[in-house]
Short mmCIF file of C-alpha atoms in Angstrom, two decimals:
data_model
loop_
_atom_site.label_atom_id
_atom_site.label_comp_id
_atom_site.label_asym_id
_atom_site.label_seq_id
_atom_site.Cartn_x
_atom_site.Cartn_y
_atom_site.Cartn_z
CA SER A 178 -36.37 7.25 38.49
CA ASN A 179 -35.04 5.53 35.40
CA SER A 180 -31.69 6.61 33.88
CA VAL A 181 -29.32 5.19 31.58
CA THR A 182 -25.24 5.92 31.83
CA ASN A 183 -22.28 4.07 30.24
CA ASP A 184 -20.72 4.39 32.93
CA SER A 185 -19.93 0.56 34.87
CA THR A 186 -19.15 2.50 38.37
CA PRO A 187 -21.70 5.41 38.43
CA PHE A 188 -21.62 8.33 40.34
CA PHE A 189 -24.23 8.31 42.98
CA SER A 190 -25.75 11.66 45.27
CA TRP A 191 -28.56 12.34 48.10
CA THR A 192 -29.36 15.19 50.19
CA PRO A 193 -28.56 14.97 53.52
CA ALA A 194 -30.44 13.85 56.45
CA THR A 195 -31.13 15.66 59.42
CA ASP A 196 -31.65 14.34 63.10
CA MET A 197 -31.79 15.75 65.83
CA ASN A 198 -28.31 13.88 67.85
CA GLY A 199 -26.58 14.35 64.50
CA VAL A 200 -25.97 11.47 61.54
CA SER A 201 -23.39 8.95 61.33
CA SER A 202 -22.68 7.49 58.98
CA TYR A 203 -24.98 6.70 55.57
CA ILE A 204 -25.47 2.92 54.25
CA ILE A 205 -25.83 2.47 50.79
CA GLN A 206 -27.83 -0.28 48.81
CA VAL A 207 -26.88 -1.24 44.94
CA ASN A 208 -28.56 -4.17 44.11
CA ALA A 209 -27.49 -6.77 46.65
CA LYS A 210 -24.56 -5.00 47.33
CA VAL A 211 -24.99 -2.91 50.42
CA THR A 212 -21.56 -0.44 51.85
CA ASN A 213 -21.06 1.58 54.82
CA VAL A 214 -19.95 5.14 53.61
CA GLY A 215 -19.27 7.03 56.22
CA LEU A 216 -20.26 10.82 56.53
CA LEU A 217 -20.65 10.84 51.83
CA THR A 218 -22.94 12.14 50.37
CA SER A 219 -22.31 11.69 47.37
CA LEU A 220 -19.84 8.84 46.03
CA ASN A 221 -18.41 6.57 42.82
CA TRP A 222 -19.53 3.23 43.16
CA PRO A 223 -16.08 0.92 43.85
CA PHE A 224 -17.44 -2.02 42.53
CA THR A 225 -18.02 -3.07 39.18
CA ILE A 226 -21.84 -3.31 37.76
CA VAL A 227 -22.77 -5.27 34.74
CA ASP A 228 -24.07 -3.99 31.82
CA GLY A 229 -28.65 -4.32 31.83
CA SER A 230 -31.58 -2.85 32.92
CA GLY A 231 -33.73 -3.47 36.52
CA ARG A 232 -30.33 -1.90 38.61
CA PHE A 233 -32.06 0.10 41.55
CA TRP A 234 -30.08 1.70 44.12
CA ARG A 235 -31.34 3.64 48.08
CA ILE A 236 -29.90 4.50 50.89
CA ARG A 237 -30.64 4.71 54.83
CA ALA A 238 -29.57 7.21 57.32
CA VAL A 239 -27.72 5.82 61.20
CA ASP A 240 -27.57 8.83 63.97
CA THR A 241 -25.02 9.15 66.70
CA ALA A 242 -27.33 7.05 68.71
CA GLY A 243 -27.10 3.82 66.42
CA ASN A 244 -31.42 4.35 64.95
CA THR A 245 -31.80 3.64 62.09
CA ASN A 246 -34.30 5.72 59.53
CA ALA A 247 -36.61 3.88 57.44
CA VAL A 248 -34.21 3.03 53.81
CA SER A 249 -35.03 5.11 51.43
CA SER A 250 -37.46 4.93 48.24
CA SER A 251 -35.70 2.91 45.31
CA TRP A 252 -34.37 4.77 41.96
CA SER A 253 -33.58 2.02 39.39
CA PHE A 254 -30.94 3.05 36.15
CA THR A 255 -29.35 0.96 33.67
CA ILE A 256 -25.97 0.28 33.07
CA ASP A 257 -25.32 0.24 29.07
CA THR A 258 -21.25 0.34 28.03
CA ALA A 259 -21.84 -1.59 24.67
CA GLY A 260 -22.27 0.23 20.70
CA PRO A 261 -25.09 -0.16 18.48
CA GLY A 262 -24.18 -2.53 15.70
CA ALA A 263 -22.95 -1.16 13.00
CA PRO A 264 -25.66 0.50 9.69
CA VAL A 265 -25.57 -1.74 6.88
CA LEU A 266 -25.91 0.78 4.31
CA VAL A 267 -28.48 -0.09 1.36
CA SER A 268 -28.29 2.94 -1.02
CA PRO A 269 -26.49 4.85 -3.16
CA ALA A 270 -24.66 1.52 -3.98
CA GLY A 271 -21.18 1.12 -3.47
CA ALA A 272 -19.19 2.72 -6.13
CA ALA A 273 -22.25 4.70 -7.46
CA VAL A 274 -21.62 7.37 -9.74
CA MET A 275 -25.08 9.39 -11.05
CA THR A 276 -25.99 13.04 -11.78
CA ASN A 277 -28.75 13.68 -8.84
CA GLN A 278 -26.59 15.97 -6.43
CA LYS A 279 -29.83 15.10 -3.75
CA PRO A 280 -29.54 11.77 -3.32
CA VAL A 281 -31.13 10.02 -0.26
CA PHE A 282 -28.71 8.07 1.62
CA VAL A 283 -30.76 4.87 3.42
CA TRP A 284 -29.16 2.48 5.50
CA ASN A 285 -31.06 -0.35 7.04
CA LYS A 286 -31.62 0.16 11.31
CA SER A 287 -29.02 -0.89 13.65
CA SER A 288 -29.40 -3.17 17.06
CA ASP A 289 -28.50 -2.16 20.75
CA ALA A 290 -28.82 -4.93 23.08
CA THR A 291 -29.71 -3.09 26.39
CA THR A 292 -30.98 0.36 25.50
CA GLY A 293 -32.13 1.15 22.37
CA VAL A 294 -30.34 3.65 19.25
CA LYS A 295 -30.60 7.53 19.89
CA GLU A 296 -29.56 8.50 16.26
CA TYR A 297 -27.11 8.02 13.91
CA ARG A 298 -24.73 10.49 12.51
CA VAL A 299 -24.24 10.79 8.64
CA VAL A 300 -21.08 12.19 7.71
CA ILE A 301 -20.99 12.92 3.46
CA VAL A 302 -18.81 16.17 3.55
CA ALA A 303 -15.11 15.66 5.80
CA GLY A 304 -15.93 16.78 9.03
CA VAL A 305 -19.74 17.52 8.80
CA THR A 306 -21.40 15.57 10.88
CA ASN A 307 -25.80 15.16 10.18
CA ILE A 308 -26.94 14.35 13.38
CA VAL A 309 -30.78 11.69 12.43
CA SER A 310 -32.98 10.77 15.15
CA SER A 311 -34.01 6.78 15.86
CA PRO A 312 -36.19 5.66 14.42
CA ALA A 313 -35.61 7.27 10.92
CA THR A 314 -32.77 5.30 8.28
CA ASN A 315 -32.33 7.46 5.80
CA PHE A 316 -31.17 11.35 5.27
CA THR A 317 -31.20 14.04 2.46
CA PRO A 318 -28.63 16.85 2.06
CA GLY A 319 -30.06 20.02 1.85
CA GLY A 320 -28.18 21.70 -0.66
CA ASN A 321 -26.97 20.21 -3.56
CA LEU A 322 -24.02 18.33 -3.87
CA ALA A 323 -20.65 19.42 -5.25
CA GLU A 324 -19.47 17.11 -8.36
CA GLY A 325 -16.62 14.74 -7.48
CA ALA A 326 -15.88 11.58 -5.31
CA TYR A 327 -17.51 11.28 -1.47
CA SER A 328 -16.99 8.75 0.52
CA TRP A 329 -20.79 8.49 3.02
CA GLN A 330 -20.74 6.71 6.61
CA VAL A 331 -22.56 6.32 8.95
CA GLN A 332 -23.04 5.31 12.57
CA ALA A 333 -25.64 4.38 15.38
CA VAL A 334 -25.38 5.71 18.72
CA ASP A 335 -27.31 4.29 21.29
CA LEU A 336 -29.62 5.92 24.44
CA ALA A 337 -26.37 6.08 26.78
CA GLY A 338 -24.35 7.56 24.12
CA ASN A 339 -22.05 4.20 23.14
CA ARG A 340 -21.26 4.74 19.57
CA GLY A 341 -20.73 1.92 17.58
CA GLY A 342 -19.32 1.57 14.22
CA TRP A 343 -18.73 3.71 11.44
CA SER A 344 -20.17 2.18 7.93
CA SER A 345 -19.24 3.59 4.51
CA ARG A 346 -19.11 3.51 0.73
CA THR A 347 -17.27 5.60 -2.14
CA PHE A 348 -20.24 6.93 -4.49
CA THR A 349 -19.43 10.00 -7.43
CA ILE A 350 -21.88 12.91 -8.70
CA ASP A 351 -20.72 13.68 -12.25
CA ARG A 352 -23.16 15.67 -14.53
CA THR A 353 -20.04 16.41 -16.68
CA GLY A 354 -20.01 14.71 -20.26
CA PRO A 355 -17.29 13.84 -21.75
CA ASN A 356 -14.87 15.58 -24.26
CA LEU A 357 -15.63 15.92 -28.18
CA PRO A 358 -13.76 12.99 -29.50
CA VAL A 359 -11.41 14.40 -31.98
CA LEU A 360 -11.79 12.77 -35.94
CA SER A 361 -8.88 11.35 -37.38
CA SER A 362 -9.62 9.05 -40.17
CA PRO A 363 -10.64 10.46 -42.91
CA PRO A 364 -9.06 13.54 -43.31
CA ASP A 365 -12.27 16.33 -43.42
CA LEU A 366 -13.02 16.58 -47.25
CA THR A 367 -10.71 13.65 -48.08
CA LEU A 368 -12.76 11.97 -51.72
CA THR A 369 -12.57 8.32 -51.73
CA LYS A 370 -13.87 5.13 -54.17
CA ASN A 371 -13.72 3.14 -50.91
CA ALA A 372 -17.71 2.33 -50.06
CA SER A 373 -16.58 1.00 -46.62
CA PRO A 374 -14.03 3.41 -45.33
CA ASN A 375 -12.27 2.51 -41.97
CA LEU A 376 -13.21 6.08 -39.22
CA VAL A 377 -10.92 7.15 -37.21
CA TRP A 378 -10.98 9.45 -34.16
CA ASN A 379 -9.20 10.06 -31.50
CA ARG A 380 -10.42 8.88 -27.22
CA ALA A 381 -12.33 10.74 -25.42
CA THR A 382 -11.41 12.13 -22.33
CA ASP A 383 -14.19 12.15 -19.61
CA ALA A 384 -12.40 14.35 -15.50
#
Protein backbone atom coordinates (compact mmCIF):
# COMPACT_ATOMS: atom_id res chain seq x y z
CA SER A 1 0.00 0.00 0.00
CA ASN A 2 1.28 3.48 -0.85
CA SER A 3 -0.69 6.07 1.08
CA VAL A 4 -0.29 9.82 1.37
CA THR A 5 -0.70 11.83 4.57
CA ASN A 6 -0.02 15.33 5.88
CA ASP A 7 0.49 13.97 9.41
CA SER A 8 4.19 13.83 10.34
CA THR A 9 3.36 11.52 13.29
CA PRO A 10 0.94 9.19 11.50
CA PHE A 11 -1.37 6.58 12.99
CA PHE A 12 -0.39 2.92 12.42
CA SER A 13 -2.59 -0.12 13.10
CA TRP A 14 -2.36 -3.86 12.40
CA THR A 15 -4.23 -7.11 12.92
CA PRO A 16 -3.16 -9.02 16.06
CA ALA A 17 -0.91 -12.04 15.48
CA THR A 18 -1.79 -15.48 16.84
CA ASP A 19 0.52 -17.89 18.68
CA MET A 20 -0.07 -21.16 20.57
CA ASN A 21 1.64 -19.72 23.65
CA GLY A 22 0.44 -16.15 23.19
CA VAL A 23 1.99 -12.97 21.86
CA SER A 24 4.08 -10.92 24.29
CA SER A 25 4.87 -7.87 22.18
CA TYR A 26 5.14 -6.29 18.75
CA ILE A 27 8.14 -4.63 17.20
CA ILE A 28 7.38 -1.89 14.71
CA GLN A 29 9.88 -0.50 12.25
CA VAL A 30 9.29 2.86 10.59
CA ASN A 31 12.10 3.63 8.18
CA ALA A 32 15.28 3.12 10.24
CA LYS A 33 13.56 3.46 13.63
CA VAL A 34 12.71 0.18 15.43
CA THR A 35 10.55 0.23 18.60
CA ASN A 36 8.97 -2.40 20.86
CA VAL A 37 5.39 -1.28 21.54
CA GLY A 38 4.30 -4.10 23.86
CA LEU A 39 0.84 -5.48 23.13
CA LEU A 40 -0.43 -2.40 21.31
CA THR A 41 -1.95 -3.06 17.89
CA SER A 42 -2.16 0.61 16.95
CA LEU A 43 -0.42 3.85 17.84
CA ASN A 44 0.38 7.35 16.75
CA TRP A 45 4.07 7.35 15.88
CA PRO A 46 5.84 9.36 18.61
CA PHE A 47 8.67 10.56 16.38
CA THR A 48 8.41 13.19 13.65
CA ILE A 49 8.90 11.90 10.11
CA VAL A 50 10.25 14.41 7.61
CA ASP A 51 8.41 15.12 4.36
CA GLY A 52 9.11 12.88 1.41
CA SER A 53 8.14 9.72 -0.43
CA GLY A 54 9.53 6.20 -0.02
CA ARG A 55 8.78 5.99 3.72
CA PHE A 56 7.89 2.48 4.92
CA TRP A 57 6.73 0.55 7.98
CA ARG A 58 6.45 -3.09 9.01
CA ILE A 59 5.66 -5.25 12.06
CA ARG A 60 7.15 -8.32 13.78
CA ALA A 61 5.46 -10.26 16.62
CA VAL A 62 7.26 -11.80 19.61
CA ASP A 63 5.69 -14.71 21.55
CA THR A 64 5.96 -15.48 25.26
CA ALA A 65 8.86 -17.88 24.59
CA GLY A 66 10.84 -15.11 22.88
CA ASN A 67 10.33 -16.41 19.37
CA THR A 68 9.80 -13.88 16.58
CA ASN A 69 7.84 -14.41 13.42
CA ALA A 70 8.90 -13.38 9.97
CA VAL A 71 8.68 -9.67 9.49
CA SER A 72 5.51 -8.49 7.78
CA SER A 73 5.58 -7.09 4.28
CA SER A 74 6.54 -3.43 4.13
CA TRP A 75 3.93 -0.80 3.38
CA SER A 76 5.14 2.43 1.89
CA PHE A 77 3.76 5.90 2.48
CA THR A 78 4.47 9.56 1.73
CA ILE A 79 4.57 12.44 4.19
CA ASP A 80 3.61 15.85 2.80
CA THR A 81 2.94 18.70 5.23
CA ALA A 82 3.56 21.63 2.84
CA GLY A 83 0.84 23.19 0.71
CA PRO A 84 1.24 23.86 -3.02
CA GLY A 85 2.19 27.24 -4.41
CA ALA A 86 -0.46 29.90 -4.95
CA PRO A 87 -1.81 29.86 -8.53
CA VAL A 88 -0.90 32.70 -10.88
CA LEU A 89 -4.12 34.20 -12.23
CA VAL A 90 -4.28 34.78 -15.99
CA SER A 91 -7.70 36.15 -16.93
CA PRO A 92 -9.82 38.16 -16.44
CA ALA A 93 -7.23 40.84 -15.83
CA GLY A 94 -7.17 42.64 -12.52
CA ALA A 95 -9.92 45.28 -12.15
CA ALA A 96 -11.43 44.22 -15.50
CA VAL A 97 -14.82 45.66 -16.48
CA MET A 98 -16.88 43.44 -18.77
CA THR A 99 -20.36 42.79 -20.13
CA ASN A 100 -19.93 39.00 -20.29
CA GLN A 101 -21.93 37.41 -17.46
CA LYS A 102 -20.26 34.00 -17.86
CA PRO A 103 -16.55 34.79 -18.21
CA VAL A 104 -13.94 32.02 -18.28
CA PHE A 105 -11.58 32.22 -15.32
CA VAL A 106 -8.07 31.01 -16.13
CA TRP A 107 -4.96 30.49 -13.99
CA ASN A 108 -1.56 28.83 -14.35
CA LYS A 109 -0.85 25.39 -12.90
CA SER A 110 0.39 25.39 -9.29
CA SER A 111 3.44 23.39 -8.24
CA ASP A 112 3.72 20.95 -5.34
CA ALA A 113 7.10 19.37 -4.65
CA THR A 114 6.02 16.15 -2.91
CA THR A 115 2.62 14.77 -3.92
CA GLY A 116 1.29 17.01 -6.69
CA VAL A 117 -1.86 19.11 -7.01
CA LYS A 118 -5.20 17.32 -6.60
CA GLU A 119 -7.65 20.18 -7.19
CA TYR A 120 -8.31 23.91 -7.13
CA ARG A 121 -10.85 25.74 -4.99
CA VAL A 122 -12.43 28.64 -6.88
CA VAL A 123 -14.53 31.32 -5.20
CA ILE A 124 -16.36 33.96 -7.26
CA VAL A 125 -19.52 34.53 -5.24
CA ALA A 126 -18.80 34.89 -1.51
CA GLY A 127 -19.62 31.72 0.39
CA VAL A 128 -19.68 29.46 -2.69
CA THR A 129 -16.62 27.27 -3.33
CA ASN A 130 -16.28 25.51 -6.69
CA ILE A 131 -13.95 22.50 -7.04
CA VAL A 132 -11.89 22.09 -10.23
CA SER A 133 -9.96 18.82 -10.50
CA SER A 134 -6.33 19.00 -11.64
CA PRO A 135 -4.97 19.23 -14.32
CA ALA A 136 -7.74 21.64 -15.43
CA THR A 137 -6.86 25.29 -14.79
CA ASN A 138 -10.03 27.09 -15.80
CA PHE A 139 -13.60 27.53 -14.60
CA THR A 140 -16.80 28.85 -16.20
CA PRO A 141 -19.81 29.68 -14.00
CA GLY A 142 -22.85 27.48 -14.58
CA GLY A 143 -25.19 30.49 -14.75
CA ASN A 144 -25.02 34.20 -15.48
CA LEU A 145 -23.39 36.38 -12.85
CA ALA A 146 -25.38 39.42 -11.79
CA GLU A 147 -24.09 42.90 -12.51
CA GLY A 148 -21.76 44.23 -9.87
CA ALA A 149 -18.27 44.05 -8.40
CA TYR A 150 -16.59 40.70 -7.64
CA SER A 151 -13.37 39.28 -6.25
CA TRP A 152 -12.39 35.93 -7.77
CA GLN A 153 -10.02 33.70 -5.82
CA VAL A 154 -8.20 30.43 -6.51
CA GLN A 155 -6.45 28.07 -4.07
CA ALA A 156 -4.59 24.83 -4.84
CA VAL A 157 -4.96 21.64 -2.76
CA ASP A 158 -2.41 18.81 -2.94
CA LEU A 159 -2.96 15.04 -2.74
CA ALA A 160 -2.23 15.06 1.00
CA GLY A 161 -4.99 17.61 1.61
CA ASN A 162 -2.70 20.59 2.25
CA ARG A 163 -4.04 23.92 1.01
CA GLY A 164 -1.84 26.61 -0.48
CA GLY A 165 -2.30 30.36 -0.43
CA TRP A 166 -5.13 32.20 -2.16
CA SER A 167 -4.63 34.31 -5.28
CA SER A 168 -7.28 36.95 -5.99
CA ARG A 169 -8.33 39.65 -8.46
CA THR A 170 -11.30 41.96 -8.75
CA PHE A 171 -13.59 42.44 -11.73
CA THR A 172 -16.90 44.14 -12.50
CA ILE A 173 -19.81 43.10 -14.70
CA ASP A 174 -21.60 46.13 -16.17
CA ARG A 175 -24.31 45.71 -18.78
CA THR A 176 -26.20 48.97 -18.08
CA GLY A 177 -25.37 52.10 -20.03
CA PRO A 178 -24.90 55.52 -18.39
CA ASN A 179 -27.79 57.93 -17.78
CA LEU A 180 -28.73 60.33 -20.57
CA PRO A 181 -26.80 63.62 -20.38
CA VAL A 182 -28.93 66.71 -19.62
CA LEU A 183 -28.56 69.45 -22.22
CA SER A 184 -27.75 72.85 -20.71
CA SER A 185 -26.92 75.49 -23.31
CA PRO A 186 -28.05 76.85 -25.65
CA PRO A 187 -31.66 76.32 -24.52
CA ASP A 188 -34.09 74.44 -26.74
CA LEU A 189 -35.39 76.44 -29.76
CA THR A 190 -32.79 79.17 -29.25
CA LEU A 191 -32.19 81.50 -32.21
CA THR A 192 -28.59 82.63 -32.61
CA LYS A 193 -26.40 84.29 -35.21
CA ASN A 194 -23.31 82.54 -33.81
CA ALA A 195 -22.19 80.05 -36.39
CA SER A 196 -20.06 78.26 -33.79
CA PRO A 197 -22.16 78.21 -30.62
CA ASN A 198 -20.77 76.76 -27.39
CA LEU A 199 -22.68 73.58 -26.64
CA VAL A 200 -22.94 72.64 -22.95
CA TRP A 201 -24.48 69.64 -21.21
CA ASN A 202 -24.40 68.17 -17.73
CA ARG A 203 -22.14 65.24 -17.04
CA ALA A 204 -23.81 61.84 -17.36
CA THR A 205 -23.62 59.31 -14.49
CA ASP A 206 -22.98 55.58 -14.57
CA ALA A 207 -23.64 53.41 -11.54
